[in-house]
mmCIF file of C-alpha atoms in Angstrom:
data_model
loop_
_atom_site.group_PDB
_atom_site.id
_atom_site.type_symbol
_atom_site.label_atom_id
_atom_site.label_comp_id
_atom_site.label_asym_id
_atom_site.label_seq_id
_atom_site.Cartn_x
_atom_site.Cartn_y
_atom_site.Cartn_z
ATOM 1 C CA UNK A 194 110.878 143.647 111.336
ATOM 2 C CA UNK A 195 114.019 144.688 113.212
ATOM 3 C CA UNK A 196 117.453 144.900 111.601
ATOM 4 C CA UNK A 197 118.730 141.565 113.018
ATOM 5 C CA UNK A 198 115.661 139.681 111.776
ATOM 6 C CA UNK A 199 116.006 141.298 108.325
ATOM 7 C CA UNK A 200 119.641 140.188 108.095
ATOM 8 C CA UNK A 201 118.863 136.633 109.211
ATOM 9 C CA UNK A 202 115.911 136.317 106.813
ATOM 10 C CA UNK A 203 118.086 137.663 103.975
ATOM 11 C CA UNK A 204 120.848 135.159 104.720
ATOM 12 C CA UNK A 205 118.259 132.371 104.937
ATOM 13 C CA UNK A 206 116.804 133.342 101.556
ATOM 14 C CA UNK A 207 120.272 133.334 99.982
ATOM 15 C CA UNK A 208 121.071 129.954 101.501
ATOM 16 C CA UNK A 209 117.732 128.557 100.342
ATOM 17 C CA UNK A 210 118.180 129.759 96.776
ATOM 18 C CA UNK A 211 121.742 128.420 96.648
ATOM 19 C CA UNK A 212 120.485 125.082 97.896
ATOM 20 C CA UNK A 213 118.108 124.436 94.953
ATOM 21 C CA UNK A 214 117.035 120.935 93.998
ATOM 22 C CA UNK A 215 118.762 117.972 95.578
ATOM 23 C CA UNK A 216 120.447 115.448 93.334
ATOM 24 C CA UNK A 217 121.061 111.787 94.008
ATOM 25 C CA UNK A 218 122.263 108.650 92.239
ATOM 26 C CA UNK A 219 120.673 105.213 92.192
ATOM 27 C CA UNK A 220 122.790 102.707 94.122
ATOM 28 C CA UNK A 221 121.261 99.697 92.360
ATOM 29 C CA UNK A 222 118.894 99.054 89.456
ATOM 30 C CA UNK A 223 115.490 100.150 90.733
ATOM 31 C CA UNK A 224 111.915 100.542 89.540
ATOM 32 C CA UNK A 225 110.448 104.011 89.061
ATOM 33 C CA UNK A 226 106.905 103.705 90.445
ATOM 34 C CA UNK A 227 103.790 105.729 89.562
ATOM 35 C CA UNK A 228 102.907 106.185 93.254
ATOM 36 C CA UNK A 229 104.867 105.647 96.494
ATOM 37 C CA UNK A 230 103.747 102.038 97.022
ATOM 38 C CA UNK A 231 105.469 98.712 96.361
ATOM 39 C CA UNK A 232 102.535 97.434 94.309
ATOM 40 C CA UNK A 233 102.271 100.591 92.171
ATOM 41 C CA UNK A 234 102.689 100.445 88.410
ATOM 42 C CA UNK A 235 106.273 100.568 87.136
ATOM 43 C CA UNK A 236 106.941 103.580 84.919
ATOM 44 C CA UNK A 237 110.544 102.710 84.073
ATOM 45 C CA UNK A 238 113.563 100.744 85.256
ATOM 46 C CA UNK A 239 116.468 102.945 86.359
ATOM 47 C CA UNK A 240 119.942 101.480 86.045
ATOM 48 C CA UNK A 241 122.604 101.770 88.755
ATOM 49 C CA UNK A 242 124.344 105.182 89.000
ATOM 50 C CA UNK A 243 121.577 107.141 87.265
ATOM 51 C CA UNK A 244 121.503 110.801 88.406
ATOM 52 C CA UNK A 245 118.040 111.947 89.524
ATOM 53 C CA UNK A 246 116.526 115.188 90.809
ATOM 54 C CA UNK A 247 114.769 114.666 94.143
ATOM 55 C CA UNK A 248 111.433 116.486 94.226
ATOM 56 C CA UNK A 249 109.644 115.257 97.364
ATOM 57 C CA UNK A 250 109.764 112.702 100.188
ATOM 58 C CA UNK A 251 106.887 110.626 101.543
ATOM 59 C CA UNK A 252 107.868 108.198 104.316
ATOM 60 C CA UNK A 253 110.495 105.854 102.822
ATOM 61 C CA UNK A 254 109.798 106.953 99.238
ATOM 62 C CA UNK A 255 111.367 109.754 97.211
ATOM 63 C CA UNK A 256 109.718 111.391 94.214
ATOM 64 C CA UNK A 257 112.399 111.857 91.574
ATOM 65 C CA UNK A 258 112.815 113.068 88.033
ATOM 66 C CA UNK A 259 115.092 111.050 85.766
ATOM 67 C CA UNK A 260 115.367 112.084 82.122
ATOM 68 C CA UNK A 261 111.741 112.818 81.148
ATOM 69 C CA UNK A 262 110.192 110.483 83.748
ATOM 70 C CA UNK A 263 108.879 111.523 87.152
ATOM 71 C CA UNK A 264 108.010 108.852 89.687
ATOM 72 C CA UNK A 265 108.801 107.301 93.062
ATOM 73 C CA UNK A 266 111.748 105.173 94.230
ATOM 74 C CA UNK A 267 112.650 103.691 97.590
ATOM 75 C CA UNK A 268 114.798 106.074 99.606
ATOM 76 C CA UNK A 269 117.410 103.371 100.281
ATOM 77 C CA UNK A 270 117.927 103.022 96.525
ATOM 78 C CA UNK A 271 119.482 106.500 96.423
ATOM 79 C CA UNK A 272 122.826 108.024 97.388
ATOM 80 C CA UNK A 273 122.683 111.772 97.763
ATOM 81 C CA UNK A 274 125.163 114.000 96.023
ATOM 82 C CA UNK A 275 127.438 116.149 98.179
ATOM 83 C CA UNK A 276 125.941 119.629 98.138
ATOM 84 C CA UNK A 277 126.124 123.076 99.662
ATOM 85 C CA UNK A 278 124.290 121.754 102.697
ATOM 86 C CA UNK A 279 127.290 119.640 103.689
ATOM 87 C CA UNK A 280 128.387 120.394 107.226
ATOM 88 C CA UNK A 281 131.161 122.951 107.295
ATOM 89 C CA UNK A 282 130.273 124.654 104.020
ATOM 90 C CA UNK A 283 129.337 128.363 103.978
ATOM 91 C CA UNK A 284 125.707 127.631 103.149
ATOM 92 C CA UNK A 285 125.370 125.231 106.088
ATOM 93 C CA UNK A 286 126.581 128.005 108.417
ATOM 94 C CA UNK A 287 123.984 130.371 106.990
ATOM 95 C CA UNK A 288 121.320 127.689 107.377
ATOM 96 C CA UNK A 289 122.370 127.115 110.997
ATOM 97 C CA UNK A 290 122.205 130.861 111.699
ATOM 98 C CA UNK A 291 118.758 131.046 110.114
ATOM 99 C CA UNK A 292 117.609 128.025 112.160
ATOM 100 C CA UNK A 293 118.872 129.584 115.405
ATOM 101 C CA UNK A 294 117.049 132.835 114.663
ATOM 102 C CA UNK A 295 113.764 131.178 113.694
ATOM 103 C CA UNK A 296 113.620 128.103 115.931
ATOM 104 C CA UNK A 297 116.213 128.576 118.658
ATOM 105 C CA UNK A 298 118.071 125.460 117.495
ATOM 106 C CA UNK A 299 120.951 125.080 115.050
ATOM 107 C CA UNK A 300 120.647 121.350 114.438
ATOM 108 C CA UNK A 301 118.196 118.546 114.003
ATOM 109 C CA UNK A 302 117.076 116.162 116.700
ATOM 110 C CA UNK A 303 116.295 112.466 116.357
ATOM 111 C CA UNK A 304 113.795 110.880 118.696
ATOM 112 C CA UNK A 305 113.035 107.195 119.088
ATOM 113 C CA UNK A 306 110.550 105.374 121.219
ATOM 114 C CA UNK A 307 108.104 102.520 121.487
ATOM 115 C CA UNK A 308 104.666 103.267 120.140
ATOM 116 C CA UNK A 309 101.547 101.527 121.296
ATOM 117 C CA UNK A 310 102.926 99.463 124.191
ATOM 118 C CA UNK A 311 101.430 101.063 127.244
ATOM 119 C CA UNK A 312 101.533 98.374 129.913
ATOM 120 C CA UNK A 313 103.441 95.197 130.726
ATOM 121 C CA UNK A 314 100.173 93.308 130.135
ATOM 122 C CA UNK A 315 99.848 94.653 126.578
ATOM 123 C CA UNK A 316 103.431 93.560 125.934
ATOM 124 C CA UNK A 317 102.693 90.035 127.193
ATOM 125 C CA UNK A 318 99.616 89.814 124.941
ATOM 126 C CA UNK A 319 101.296 91.234 121.841
ATOM 127 C CA UNK A 320 100.472 89.517 118.537
ATOM 128 C CA UNK A 321 102.551 89.605 115.341
ATOM 129 C CA UNK A 322 101.306 91.671 112.423
ATOM 130 C CA UNK A 323 102.050 89.342 109.508
ATOM 131 C CA UNK A 324 100.760 91.845 106.925
ATOM 132 C CA UNK A 325 103.175 94.530 108.186
ATOM 133 C CA UNK A 326 106.004 91.964 108.164
ATOM 134 C CA UNK A 327 105.244 91.079 104.532
ATOM 135 C CA UNK A 328 105.230 94.770 103.603
ATOM 136 C CA UNK A 329 108.579 95.277 105.350
ATOM 137 C CA UNK A 330 110.113 92.251 103.627
ATOM 138 C CA UNK A 331 108.915 93.535 100.245
ATOM 139 C CA UNK A 332 110.931 96.727 100.827
ATOM 140 C CA UNK A 333 114.253 94.918 101.116
ATOM 141 C CA UNK A 334 116.482 93.451 98.442
ATOM 142 C CA UNK A 335 115.690 90.036 97.030
ATOM 143 C CA UNK A 336 117.948 86.990 97.482
ATOM 144 C CA UNK A 337 119.488 87.553 94.037
ATOM 145 C CA UNK A 338 120.405 91.148 94.891
ATOM 146 C CA UNK A 339 121.936 90.026 98.196
ATOM 147 C CA UNK A 340 124.054 87.356 96.462
ATOM 148 C CA UNK A 341 125.159 89.862 93.800
ATOM 149 C CA UNK A 342 126.131 92.381 96.495
ATOM 150 C CA UNK A 343 128.076 89.744 98.426
ATOM 151 C CA UNK A 344 129.848 88.569 95.279
ATOM 152 C CA UNK A 345 130.800 92.148 94.315
ATOM 153 C CA UNK A 346 132.246 92.665 97.802
ATOM 154 C CA UNK A 347 134.069 89.302 97.671
ATOM 155 C CA UNK A 348 132.132 88.108 100.724
ATOM 156 C CA UNK A 349 131.898 84.398 101.528
ATOM 157 C CA UNK A 350 129.222 82.623 103.594
ATOM 158 C CA UNK A 351 130.223 81.516 107.072
ATOM 159 C CA UNK A 352 128.520 79.083 109.382
ATOM 160 C CA UNK A 353 128.267 80.228 112.976
ATOM 161 C CA UNK A 354 127.192 78.093 115.899
ATOM 162 C CA UNK A 355 124.277 79.249 118.019
ATOM 163 C CA UNK A 356 125.401 81.279 121.021
ATOM 164 C CA UNK A 357 123.287 80.615 124.065
ATOM 165 C CA UNK A 358 122.532 83.427 126.473
ATOM 166 C CA UNK A 359 123.349 81.236 129.460
ATOM 167 C CA UNK A 360 121.632 81.547 132.783
ATOM 168 C CA UNK A 361 121.021 84.972 134.140
#
């Protein structure tokens, strides 16, 4: 290992140890599940603003520890605590330096795309996946939660007329 690599690895180890466990707070009352699935057994009900230690992530689920309970909550039910990894902090600079040395990149990259639609014909013959739609709808807040959120934000319903696209 050359001197530069030793320095970068040392800085990366310091930044990693300073980083430690991530902490978050629940943004709404949420169920702590035994496994990362909507139909999993409920272990406990976490109130709003409960501080949790984040242990692992699987898709849209986070494994957390709250008090003496460890289980899974939906990622959107959490607000992450500001930490040493905040952009502009000393640790984030060390992490960026470590990333440049090990990967050639200092930041993360987001990629989006359409999966599974290969031809115009397959798009024309597309069929809805009602099971996937039901799963997606189960992930969101219920009507009661939406009304409570709107009431807390002093939001009022509005009726909007349909806007036609007109002729192209």
